[in-house]
Coordinates of C-alpha atoms and ligand atoms in Angstrom, one line a residue:
Chain X
M8 CA 20.6 0.3 -10.6
V9 CA 20.6 -3.4 -10.1
P10 CA 17.3 -5.2 -10.0
P11 CA 16.8 -7.1 -6.7
A12 CA 17.4 -10.8 -6.4
R13 CA 14.5 -13.1 -6.8
P14 CA 13.5 -15.1 -3.8
R15 CA 14.6 -18.7 -3.7
K16 CA 15.0 -21.5 -1.1
L17 CA 18.4 -21.3 0.5
A18 CA 18.8 -24.7 2.2
K19 CA 20.7 -26.4 -0.5
V20 CA 22.7 -23.4 -1.9
P21 CA 22.9 -20.8 0.9
F22 CA 25.1 -18.4 -1.1
V23 CA 25.6 -17.7 -4.8
E24 CA 27.1 -14.6 -6.5
L25 CA 28.4 -13.3 -9.7
A26 CA 31.7 -11.8 -8.6
D27 CA 35.4 -11.7 -9.1
G28 CA 35.0 -13.0 -12.7
R29 CA 33.2 -16.2 -11.5
L30 CA 29.9 -17.7 -10.7
Q31 CA 30.7 -18.8 -7.2
G32 CA 29.0 -19.9 -4.1
V33 CA 28.5 -22.3 -1.3
V34 CA 26.6 -25.6 -1.5
S35 CA 25.4 -27.5 1.6
S36 CA 26.6 -31.1 1.9
G37 CA 23.8 -33.5 1.6
S38 CA 25.2 -35.8 4.3
D39 CA 27.1 -33.6 6.9
I40 CA 25.3 -30.5 8.2
G41 CA 28.6 -29.1 9.4
R42 CA 30.2 -29.2 6.0
V43 CA 29.7 -27.0 2.9
Y44 CA 31.2 -27.1 -0.6
V45 CA 32.8 -24.1 -2.1
S46 CA 32.1 -24.2 -5.9
S47 CA 32.8 -21.9 -8.8
V48 CA 32.8 -21.6 -12.6
A49 CA 35.0 -18.9 -14.3
T50 CA 33.6 -16.4 -16.8
G51 CA 34.6 -17.2 -20.4
T52 CA 36.7 -20.3 -19.8
F53 CA 34.2 -22.1 -17.5
A54 CA 37.1 -23.4 -15.5
F55 CA 35.5 -25.1 -12.5
A56 CA 36.4 -25.9 -8.9
C57 CA 34.8 -27.6 -6.0
S58 CA 36.1 -28.3 -2.5
T59 CA 34.9 -28.4 1.1
N60 CA 35.3 -25.5 3.4
N61 CA 38.2 -27.4 4.9
N62 CA 39.9 -27.5 1.5
R63 CA 39.3 -31.2 0.7
P64 CA 38.7 -31.6 -3.1
C65 CA 35.2 -32.7 -4.1
G66 CA 35.2 -36.3 -5.3
G67 CA 32.6 -35.5 -8.0
A68 CA 34.5 -32.7 -9.7
H69 CA 37.0 -34.8 -11.6
G70 CA 37.1 -34.0 -15.3
S71 CA 33.8 -32.1 -15.3
F72 CA 31.1 -30.3 -13.2
C73 CA 30.0 -32.1 -10.1
N74 CA 26.5 -32.0 -8.7
H75 CA 27.4 -29.1 -6.4
I76 CA 28.3 -27.0 -9.4
G77 CA 25.1 -28.1 -11.1
A78 CA 23.1 -27.0 -8.1
L79 CA 25.0 -23.7 -8.0
I80 CA 24.2 -22.9 -11.6
N81 CA 20.5 -23.8 -11.0
E82 CA 20.2 -21.5 -8.1
A83 CA 22.1 -18.6 -9.8
V84 CA 19.5 -18.8 -12.6
L85 CA 16.7 -18.7 -10.0
Q86 CA 18.3 -15.7 -8.2
Y87 CA 19.5 -13.6 -11.0
G88 CA 17.5 -14.7 -14.0
A89 CA 19.1 -16.6 -16.9
P90 CA 20.0 -13.6 -19.0
R91 CA 22.2 -12.1 -16.4
V92 CA 24.0 -15.3 -15.6
V93 CA 24.5 -16.2 -19.3
R94 CA 25.8 -12.8 -20.0
Y95 CA 28.1 -12.8 -17.0
L96 CA 29.6 -16.2 -17.8
K97 CA 29.8 -15.3 -21.5
A98 CA 28.2 -18.7 -22.2
D99 CA 27.1 -19.7 -25.6
A100 CA 23.5 -20.3 -24.6
P101 CA 20.3 -18.4 -25.6
E102 CA 19.7 -15.7 -23.1
G103 CA 15.9 -16.2 -23.2
D104 CA 14.5 -19.5 -22.1
T105 CA 17.6 -21.2 -20.7
D106 CA 17.3 -23.1 -17.5
G107 CA 20.1 -24.1 -15.2
A108 CA 20.5 -27.6 -16.7
G109 CA 20.6 -26.1 -20.2
L110 CA 23.2 -23.6 -19.2
A111 CA 25.3 -26.2 -17.5
S112 CA 25.3 -28.5 -20.4
A113 CA 26.2 -25.7 -22.8
M114 CA 29.3 -24.9 -20.7
R115 CA 30.1 -28.6 -20.2
S116 CA 30.1 -29.2 -24.0
T117 CA 33.1 -26.9 -24.3
R118 CA 35.1 -29.4 -22.1
P119 CA 36.3 -26.9 -19.5
Q120 CA 39.4 -27.5 -17.4
A121 CA 39.7 -27.6 -13.6
D122 CA 40.4 -24.2 -12.1
T123 CA 43.8 -24.0 -10.6
T124 CA 43.6 -20.6 -9.1
K125 CA 42.5 -21.9 -5.7
A126 CA 39.8 -19.3 -5.1
A127 CA 38.0 -21.4 -2.5
A128 CA 39.3 -19.5 0.5
S129 CA 38.3 -16.1 -0.8
V130 CA 34.8 -17.4 -1.9
F131 CA 34.3 -18.8 1.6
S132 CA 35.3 -15.6 3.3
R133 CA 32.9 -13.7 1.0
F134 CA 30.2 -16.1 2.2
L135 CA 31.1 -15.4 5.9
R136 CA 30.9 -11.7 5.1
H137 CA 27.5 -12.3 3.6
L138 CA 26.3 -14.1 6.7
A139 CA 27.4 -11.2 8.8
Y140 CA 24.8 -9.0 7.2
L141 CA 22.2 -10.7 9.5
E142 CA 24.2 -9.6 12.6
H143 CA 24.2 -5.8 12.0
A144 CA 21.8 -3.9 14.2
P145 CA 19.1 -1.8 12.6
V146 CA 19.4 2.0 13.2
T147 CA 16.6 4.6 13.5
A148 CA 18.8 7.5 12.6
P149 CA 17.9 8.6 9.1
L150 CA 20.0 7.4 6.1
P151 CA 19.3 10.1 3.6
E152 CA 21.7 8.3 1.2
M153 CA 19.0 5.6 0.7
Q154 CA 17.1 8.2 -1.4
F155 CA 19.5 7.3 -4.1
F156 CA 18.3 3.7 -4.0
P157 CA 14.6 3.6 -4.9
P158 CA 12.8 0.3 -5.0
T159 CA 11.9 -1.2 -8.3
R160 CA 9.1 -3.5 -9.3
A161 CA 11.4 -5.0 -12.0
V162 CA 12.8 -8.4 -11.2
A163 CA 16.1 -9.9 -12.1
Chain J
M17 CA -2.3 22.0 -5.0
R18 CA -1.3 24.5 -7.6
A19 CA 0.3 21.9 -9.9
D20 CA 0.7 24.5 -12.7
L21 CA 3.5 26.1 -10.6
L22 CA 5.6 23.0 -11.1
A23 CA 5.6 23.6 -14.9
G24 CA 8.0 25.9 -16.7
P25 CA 11.8 26.3 -16.6
V26 CA 13.8 26.9 -13.4
E27 CA 16.2 29.7 -13.9
G28 CA 19.9 28.6 -13.8
L29 CA 19.1 25.0 -13.6
D30 CA 20.4 24.0 -17.0
E31 CA 23.7 25.9 -16.5
A32 CA 24.3 24.2 -13.1
L33 CA 23.6 20.8 -14.4
E34 CA 25.8 21.4 -17.5
A35 CA 28.7 22.0 -15.2
V36 CA 27.9 18.8 -13.3
D37 CA 27.7 16.9 -16.6
A38 CA 31.0 18.1 -17.8
F39 CA 32.7 16.9 -14.6
D40 CA 30.8 13.6 -14.8
Q41 CA 32.0 13.1 -18.3
A42 CA 35.6 13.5 -17.1
L43 CA 35.1 10.5 -14.7
V44 CA 34.6 8.2 -17.7
A45 CA 38.3 8.2 -18.6
G46 CA 39.3 9.0 -15.1
L47 CA 41.5 11.7 -13.6
L48 CA 44.8 9.8 -13.4
R49 CA 46.2 11.4 -16.5
P50 CA 46.2 15.0 -17.8
Q51 CA 42.8 15.9 -19.3
P52 CA 42.8 15.9 -23.1
A53 CA 43.0 19.4 -24.6
G54 CA 39.6 20.9 -25.3
T55 CA 37.8 19.0 -22.6
A56 CA 36.4 21.1 -19.8
G57 CA 35.7 18.6 -17.1
P58 CA 36.8 19.7 -13.6
T59 CA 37.4 23.3 -14.9
R60 CA 33.7 23.7 -15.5
L61 CA 33.0 22.9 -11.9
A62 CA 35.5 25.5 -10.7
D63 CA 34.0 28.1 -13.0
A64 CA 30.5 27.4 -11.7
V65 CA 31.4 28.0 -8.1
L66 CA 33.4 31.3 -8.8
G67 CA 32.5 33.9 -6.2
T68 CA 31.5 31.4 -3.6
P69 CA 33.6 30.4 -0.5
L70 CA 34.5 27.2 -2.4
A71 CA 36.1 29.0 -5.3
A72 CA 39.8 29.0 -4.4
G73 CA 39.9 25.4 -3.2
V74 CA 38.0 24.1 -6.2
A75 CA 40.1 26.1 -8.7
E76 CA 43.2 24.6 -7.3
A77 CA 41.7 21.1 -7.3
A78 CA 40.5 21.6 -10.9
A79 CA 43.9 22.7 -12.1
K80 CA 45.5 19.7 -10.4
A81 CA 42.9 17.4 -11.9
A82 CA 43.4 18.8 -15.4
A83 CA 47.1 18.1 -15.1
G84 CA 46.4 14.6 -13.9
A85 CA 47.9 15.4 -10.5
A86 CA 44.9 15.6 -8.2
G87 CA 45.3 14.1 -4.7
E88 CA 42.6 12.9 -2.4
D89 CA 41.9 16.4 -0.9
H90 CA 41.4 17.7 -4.4
F91 CA 38.9 15.0 -5.1
V92 CA 37.0 16.1 -2.0
A93 CA 37.0 19.7 -3.2
L94 CA 35.6 18.7 -6.6
A95 CA 33.0 16.6 -4.9
A96 CA 32.1 19.5 -2.8
A97 CA 31.7 21.8 -5.8
R98 CA 29.5 19.2 -7.6
T99 CA 27.4 18.9 -4.4
A100 CA 27.1 22.6 -4.0
L101 CA 25.7 22.9 -7.5
H102 CA 23.1 20.2 -6.8
G103 CA 22.4 22.1 -3.6
S104 CA 21.4 25.2 -5.6
V105 CA 19.3 23.1 -7.9
H106 CA 17.6 21.4 -4.9
D107 CA 16.8 24.8 -3.4
A108 CA 15.3 26.2 -6.6
L109 CA 13.2 23.1 -7.1
L110 CA 12.0 22.9 -3.5
T111 CA 10.9 26.5 -3.6
R112 CA 8.7 25.5 -6.6
V113 CA 7.2 22.6 -4.8
D114 CA 6.5 24.6 -1.7
E115 CA 4.7 27.2 -3.8
A116 CA 2.7 24.6 -5.5
A117 CA 1.8 22.7 -2.4
G118 CA 1.2 26.0 -0.4
R119 CA 3.7 24.7 2.1
Q120 CA 5.5 26.9 4.7
R121 CA 9.1 25.8 5.3
G122 CA 10.9 26.5 8.5
A123 CA 14.1 28.5 8.6
D124 CA 16.0 26.7 11.3
V125 CA 19.7 26.4 11.0
V126 CA 20.9 22.9 10.9
P127 CA 23.9 22.7 13.3
V128 CA 27.1 21.2 12.0
A129 CA 29.0 18.7 14.1
A130 CA 32.4 20.2 14.1
G131 CA 35.7 19.0 15.3
Q132 CA 35.2 15.3 14.7
P133 CA 38.3 13.1 14.8
T134 CA 39.5 11.6 11.6
A135 CA 38.7 7.9 11.6
N136 CA 40.9 5.4 9.8
L137 CA 37.9 3.9 8.1
L138 CA 36.9 7.2 6.6
T139 CA 40.4 7.5 5.3
A140 CA 40.2 4.1 3.8
A141 CA 36.9 4.9 2.2
R142 CA 38.3 8.1 0.7
A143 CA 41.2 6.1 -0.7
W144 CA 38.9 3.7 -2.5
L145 CA 36.8 6.5 -4.0
S146 CA 40.0 8.2 -5.1
D147 CA 41.0 5.0 -6.8
L148 CA 37.7 5.0 -8.7
A149 CA 38.2 8.6 -9.8
R150 CA 41.7 7.9 -11.1
C151 CA 40.8 4.7 -13.0
G152 CA 37.5 6.1 -14.3
W153 CA 34.4 4.2 -15.2
Q154 CA 36.0 2.8 -18.3
G155 CA 38.8 1.4 -16.2
L156 CA 36.6 -0.4 -13.8
D157 CA 37.5 -4.0 -13.0
H158 CA 36.8 -6.4 -10.2
E159 CA 40.1 -5.6 -8.5
V160 CA 39.3 -1.9 -8.1
V161 CA 35.7 -2.5 -7.2
S162 CA 36.4 -5.2 -4.6
G163 CA 38.6 -2.7 -2.7
A164 CA 35.3 -1.5 -1.1
A165 CA 34.4 -4.8 0.5
E166 CA 36.8 -4.7 3.3
V167 CA 36.1 -1.1 4.2
V168 CA 32.3 -1.7 4.1
S169 CA 32.6 -4.8 6.3
A170 CA 34.6 -2.9 8.8
M171 CA 32.2 0.1 8.9
L172 CA 28.9 -1.8 9.0
P173 CA 29.0 -2.8 12.7
D174 CA 29.4 0.8 13.7
P175 CA 26.0 2.6 13.5
S176 CA 27.7 6.0 13.3
L177 CA 29.3 5.0 10.0
R178 CA 26.2 3.4 8.6
R179 CA 25.4 6.2 6.2
L180 CA 28.7 5.9 4.3
A181 CA 28.9 2.1 4.7
T182 CA 25.4 1.7 3.2
L183 CA 26.1 4.1 0.3
L184 CA 29.4 2.5 -0.6
D185 CA 28.0 -1.0 -0.3
G186 CA 25.2 -0.2 -2.8
F187 CA 27.5 1.7 -5.1
A188 CA 30.1 -1.1 -5.2
A189 CA 27.5 -3.7 -6.0
E190 CA 26.3 -1.6 -8.9
L191 CA 29.8 -1.1 -10.2
A192 CA 30.6 -4.8 -9.8
A193 CA 27.5 -5.7 -11.9
S194 CA 28.9 -3.4 -14.6
C195 CA 32.4 -4.8 -14.7
P196 CA 34.5 -4.6 -16.7
G197 CA 34.0 -1.0 -17.5
A198 CA 35.7 -1.3 -20.9
S199 CA 32.8 -3.5 -22.1
L200 CA 30.1 -1.0 -21.3
E201 CA 28.6 1.1 -24.1
R202 CA 27.0 3.7 -21.8
F203 CA 27.5 4.7 -18.2
P204 CA 24.9 6.0 -15.8
L205 CA 27.1 9.2 -15.5
R206 CA 24.9 11.4 -13.4
R207 CA 24.0 8.6 -11.0
W208 CA 27.5 7.4 -10.5
G209 CA 28.7 10.9 -10.2
D210 CA 26.1 11.5 -7.5
L211 CA 27.1 8.4 -5.5
W212 CA 30.8 9.1 -5.9
S213 CA 30.6 12.7 -4.7
R214 CA 28.2 11.9 -1.9
G215 CA 30.5 9.2 -0.7
M216 CA 33.5 11.5 -0.9
L217 CA 31.8 14.2 1.2
L218 CA 30.8 11.6 3.8
T219 CA 34.5 10.8 4.3
V220 CA 34.9 14.3 5.8
P221 CA 34.8 13.7 9.6
G222 CA 31.5 14.8 11.1
A223 CA 29.7 15.2 7.7
A224 CA 27.4 12.3 8.4
V225 CA 26.3 13.5 11.9
A226 CA 22.8 14.8 12.1
P227 CA 22.6 16.3 15.6
V228 CA 19.5 16.0 17.7
T229 CA 18.3 19.5 18.4
G230 CA 15.2 18.9 20.5
T231 CA 12.5 16.5 21.6
A232 CA 9.0 16.0 20.4
D233 CA 5.9 15.7 22.6
G234 CA 2.6 15.4 21.0
R235 CA 0.5 13.4 18.5
L236 CA 2.0 11.7 15.5
L237 CA -0.3 11.2 12.5
P238 CA 1.2 8.9 9.8
L239 CA 0.7 9.7 6.2
G240 CA 2.5 6.9 4.5
I241 CA 5.7 4.8 4.2
D242 CA 8.5 5.3 1.7
V243 CA 10.6 2.2 1.2
T244 CA 14.1 2.4 -0.3
E245 CA 16.4 -0.5 -0.8
H246 CA 19.5 -1.9 -2.5
A247 CA 20.7 -5.5 -2.6
T248 CA 22.1 -5.3 1.0
A249 CA 20.2 -2.6 2.8
A250 CA 16.6 -1.4 3.2
Q251 CA 15.1 1.7 4.8
A252 CA 11.4 2.4 5.7
Q253 CA 10.7 6.1 6.2
V254 CA 7.3 7.1 7.7
H255 CA 6.1 10.5 6.6
A256 CA 3.8 12.0 9.2
V257 CA 2.2 15.2 10.6
F258 CA 3.3 15.9 14.1
E259 CA 0.9 18.0 16.3
P260 CA 2.9 19.4 19.3
A261 CA 1.2 19.0 22.7
D262 CA 1.9 22.7 23.4
G263 CA -0.5 23.7 20.7
S264 CA 2.2 25.1 18.4
A265 CA 1.9 24.7 14.6
P266 CA 1.8 21.1 13.3
R267 CA 4.8 20.1 11.3
L268 CA 5.9 17.5 8.9
V269 CA 8.3 14.9 10.3
R270 CA 9.8 11.6 9.2
A271 CA 10.8 8.6 11.2
S272 CA 13.2 6.0 9.7
V273 CA 14.4 2.6 10.4
S274 CA 17.1 0.9 8.2
V275 CA 18.9 -2.3 8.3
P276 CA 21.7 -4.1 6.4
K277 CA 20.4 -7.4 4.9
P278 CA 21.6 -10.3 2.9
D279 CA 20.7 -9.9 -0.7
T280 CA 18.5 -13.0 -0.5
V281 CA 16.1 -11.4 1.9
V282 CA 13.8 -9.5 -0.5
G283 CA 10.3 -8.2 -0.9
A284 CA 8.0 -8.5 2.2
G285 CA 10.9 -10.1 4.0
I286 CA 12.4 -6.7 4.7
W287 CA 9.6 -5.7 7.1
Q288 CA 10.4 -8.4 9.6
L289 CA 14.0 -7.1 9.9
M290 CA 12.8 -3.6 10.7
R291 CA 9.5 -4.2 12.4
P292 CA 10.9 -5.0 15.9
H293 CA 12.7 -1.7 16.1
M294 CA 10.0 0.7 15.4
S295 CA 6.4 0.3 16.7
L296 CA 5.4 3.1 14.4
L297 CA 5.6 0.7 11.4
A298 CA 2.7 -1.3 12.8
A299 CA 0.8 1.9 13.8
A300 CA 1.2 3.3 10.3
G301 CA 0.2 0.0 8.7
E302 CA -2.9 -0.2 10.8
G303 CA -3.9 3.5 10.5
C304 CA -3.2 4.5 14.0
S305 CA -1.7 7.6 15.5
M306 CA 1.1 7.5 18.2
D307 CA 1.6 9.7 21.2
L308 CA 5.2 10.9 21.6
T309 CA 6.9 11.9 24.8
G310 CA 10.5 13.2 24.7
M311 CA 11.2 11.7 21.2
P312 CA 14.6 13.0 20.0
V313 CA 14.3 15.1 16.8
T314 CA 16.7 16.7 14.4
A315 CA 16.5 20.2 12.8
E316 CA 15.7 18.4 9.6
G317 CA 12.5 17.0 11.1
D318 CA 13.8 13.5 11.5
L319 CA 12.6 11.7 14.6
V320 CA 15.3 9.5 15.9
W321 CA 12.9 6.8 16.9
S322 CA 13.0 4.9 20.1
D323 CA 9.9 2.9 21.2
E324 CA 10.3 4.0 24.8
H325 CA 9.2 7.5 23.8
A326 CA 6.1 6.4 21.9
R327 CA 2.8 4.7 22.8
P328 CA -0.1 3.7 20.6
G329 CA -2.8 6.4 20.1
E330 CA -6.2 6.7 18.6
P331 CA -7.0 5.4 15.1
A332 CA -6.0 8.1 12.6
E333 CA -6.9 7.5 9.0
A334 CA -4.1 8.7 6.7
F335 CA -6.5 10.3 4.2
A336 CA -8.2 12.3 7.0
T337 CA -4.7 13.5 8.1
A338 CA -3.9 14.4 4.5
R339 CA -7.1 16.3 4.0
V340 CA -7.2 18.1 7.4
A341 CA -3.8 18.3 9.0
L342 CA -1.4 18.2 6.1
P343 CA -2.4 21.6 4.6
T344 CA -1.6 23.3 7.9
A345 CA 1.7 21.6 8.5
T346 CA 5.0 23.4 8.1
A347 CA 8.0 21.6 6.5
P348 CA 11.5 21.4 8.0
V349 CA 14.7 22.7 6.4
T350 CA 17.2 20.4 4.6
A351 CA 20.6 20.0 6.1
P352 CA 23.2 21.7 3.9
L353 CA 24.9 18.5 2.7
D354 CA 21.6 16.7 2.0
R355 CA 20.5 19.4 -0.5
H356 CA 20.2 17.3 -3.6
P357 CA 17.3 16.9 -6.1
A358 CA 17.1 13.1 -5.2
R359 CA 16.3 14.2 -1.6
I360 CA 13.2 16.0 -2.6
A361 CA 10.2 14.1 -1.3
V362 CA 7.4 16.4 -0.4
P363 CA 4.2 14.9 1.0
V364 CA 1.1 16.1 -0.9
F365 CA -2.5 15.2 -1.1
L366 CA -3.9 15.0 -4.7
E367 CA -7.5 14.7 -5.8
G368 CA -9.7 15.7 -8.7
Y369 CA -7.1 14.5 -11.2
T370 CA -7.6 12.4 -14.3
T371 CA -5.4 9.4 -15.0
R372 CA -3.9 8.2 -18.3
T373 CA -1.8 5.2 -19.2
D374 CA 0.2 5.5 -22.4
D375 CA 1.2 2.6 -24.7
E376 CA 4.4 2.0 -22.8
G377 CA 2.4 1.6 -19.5
R378 CA 3.5 5.0 -18.2
L379 CA 0.9 6.4 -15.9
T380 CA 0.2 10.2 -15.7
F381 CA -2.0 12.2 -13.4
T382 CA -3.4 15.4 -14.9
V383 CA -3.7 17.8 -12.0
A384 CA -5.0 21.3 -12.5
G385 CA -4.0 21.1 -16.2
L386 CA -0.5 19.8 -15.5
D387 CA 0.8 16.3 -16.3
L388 CA 2.6 14.7 -13.4
V389 CA 4.3 11.4 -14.2
V390 CA 3.4 8.8 -11.6
D391 CA 6.5 6.8 -10.6
T392 CA 4.8 3.5 -10.3
D393 CA 8.1 1.6 -10.3
R394 CA 8.7 3.1 -6.9
I395 CA 5.7 1.3 -5.4
P396 CA 7.4 -1.4 -3.4
A397 CA 6.5 -5.0 -4.3
A398 CA 6.2 -5.7 -0.6
G399 CA 2.7 -4.2 -0.3
P400 CA -0.8 -4.3 -1.6
L401 CA -0.6 -1.0 -3.6
T402 CA -0.3 -1.7 -7.4
P403 CA 0.1 0.5 -10.4
E404 CA -3.4 -0.7 -11.5
A405 CA -4.9 0.5 -8.2
V406 CA -3.2 3.9 -8.7
A407 CA -4.6 4.2 -12.3
K408 CA -8.1 3.7 -11.0
S409 CA -7.7 6.1 -8.0
G410 CA -9.6 9.2 -7.2
A411 CA -7.4 10.6 -4.4
C412 CA -3.7 10.0 -3.6
I413 CA -1.2 10.7 -0.9
G414 CA 2.1 11.0 -2.6
L415 CA 5.6 12.4 -2.5
I416 CA 6.5 15.0 -5.1
R417 CA 9.9 14.1 -6.5
W418 CA 12.1 15.4 -9.2
D419 CA 13.8 13.0 -11.6
A420 CA 15.3 13.2 -15.0
G421 CA 14.4 16.8 -15.5
S422 CA 10.8 16.9 -14.4
F423 CA 8.5 16.7 -11.4
G424 CA 6.6 13.5 -10.7
V425 CA 4.7 11.9 -7.9
Q426 CA 5.4 8.7 -6.0
P427 CA 2.2 7.3 -4.6
L428 CA 2.2 6.3 -0.9
A429 CA -1.6 5.5 -0.8
V430 CA -4.6 5.9 -2.9
E431 CA -8.4 5.9 -2.5
T432 CA -10.3 3.8 -5.0
T433 CA -14.0 3.3 -5.3
V434 CA -15.1 -0.3 -5.4
R435 CA -18.9 -0.9 -5.7
K436 CA -19.6 2.7 -4.5
K437 CA -17.4 2.2 -1.5
V438 CA -14.3 4.2 -1.1
T439 CA -11.3 2.1 -0.1
A440 CA -7.8 3.2 0.9
V441 CA -4.8 1.1 -0.3
H442 CA -1.4 1.9 1.3
A443 CA 2.0 1.0 -0.1
G444 CA 3.1 0.4 3.5
A445 CA 0.1 -1.6 4.6
W446 CA 2.2 -4.7 5.3
A447 CA 4.7 -2.9 7.5
G448 CA 3.1 -4.2 10.7
G449 CA 2.3 -7.7 9.3
T450 CA -0.3 -9.0 6.9
T451 CA -3.0 -11.6 6.5
D452 CA -2.8 -11.1 2.7
K453 CA -2.0 -14.4 1.1
A454 CA 0.8 -13.2 -1.2
G455 CA 2.2 -11.1 1.6
A456 CA 2.2 -13.8 4.1
R457 CA 3.9 -16.2 1.7
A458 CA 6.6 -13.7 1.0
E459 CA 7.2 -13.2 4.7
K460 CA 7.4 -16.9 5.2
A461 CA 9.9 -17.2 2.4
A462 CA 12.0 -14.5 4.0
T463 CA 11.7 -16.1 7.5
D464 CA 12.9 -19.4 6.0
A465 CA 15.8 -17.6 4.2
A466 CA 16.9 -15.8 7.4
K467 CA 16.6 -19.1 9.4
V468 CA 18.8 -21.0 7.0
L469 CA 21.4 -18.3 6.9
S470 CA 21.4 -17.9 10.7
E471 CA 21.8 -21.6 11.1
R472 CA 24.8 -21.6 8.6
A473 CA 26.2 -18.6 10.4
G474 CA 25.9 -20.3 13.8
R475 CA 27.9 -23.2 12.5
L476 CA 30.4 -21.5 10.3
L477 CA 30.9 -17.9 11.4
R478 CA 32.6 -18.3 14.7
K479 CA 34.9 -21.3 13.9
Ligands
ZN2 ZN1 31.4 -30.7 -5.8

């Protein structure tokens, strides 16, 4: 079973996940409430990408991680705990007491390249899918399958 | 409770689970290629159901699987055999618990919803599960796992597909967190085998339908709330004693509410998603009964809750219910497909036990000479009940469960004595809302999270 996510404030980074071989997510623009940045860092290579939801490249992500990617890494560590993020990214950082900044600088020091796989559209659609979870109505018919998913007091 | 009756081996149990394990082992390398010589895998399942109505179909499926030529229908047959074996284990274990708890169990027949049309989404779900079976846990990668996302997204809006959607969603998240399979040293074989075969069977049209067989009129006395959750779903299930207005025997019932959720809504935040849909949560949280009129109920004793059929009743303290009403209540049958050890959750009242915490923090109740492991990890974080409170308790309302080869108890509520005063602490006490500081803070955090996401959804979702 997967330990539940830890609570965190979502205003700045409404969505973060470890999926598709990337740490990826969506970062709110500081200046335009209608705009978000889609940011990602690939497992192993730390190849990075950042662009707006309208596919404009982020001005800050030239040559290295921009602030959006920094925020994404911070929030991932908050939500999943450093050990899981470090392990997933295969980063050369101590699993124990690493914070987001430490993890980011460990990855930055390997001089990662920009990611050319253009994953932004798929990350954004995963974010929209995530948002849709708020829209599904509760049901009062029993879900016996949930007996396979006990709660746990362990945290990520 | 005659806890001693829970001890001792259950005849045939090891044999049944060995056959299950043999099949689960085969899912590690997958069923795409012929099974290596000397491995039993699917054949063991076929042998185990010899002489049952499943025998012919499973024998054929096992032969095809052994040759690396199994199709989707064969996978369903194998899943059915595995499920049937767990069904027999469930029945044997439940008989034990009923004897120990002195519980009478009904003998109703759970009707089957026949003749349901095949839905495209069920076919798509079956195709994904078949892909998993072929590639095996070792062959898991993000591409295979992500195949579930589209199916789940399409199923979630339809409440009639919620059972399968919720199962696949939780299963896929777990598999994704374990990718790539080649890098894993050990696999949760039994668990993934359970989730896989359960999903497979739910792709059979009509399998997930639990028909309403009657209505309930009378008084509902809550015992406690069982919370289950994975990253993107939560369910609260109220266990209660129902006293029919016609004076017939009281019976055990459940009332459930479940909801898909973003993985960032956690802890006490789940209550606010469910609370508006079931007034019983507040009643149970506050220790009140409810009066039911014409509430739909299934043969399994599940109330299909709708607030219009319920109104608030008198205060009804759960421990009074557990002491007085619970011993006389009969229990409902389990639907054929739901017969699985994980489904065993029998409400009991325990007192006069001693508690012991070992070096690893594992808590044990010694009840009438028998050690019952207390599953403290199952106490939801979203409530005031803590393992420490359970360790100091003198009486407990709990669910008898069976896990990893032995019976244990999941506490729903305990009585502890503080300064000579007996106080009850309920796991589900925050279901209706709370003034507790930590609880209120967690609720506020969840409200904020939902607000941010709703705002983002409003701006981005319908563009
Ligand atoms: Zn950026």
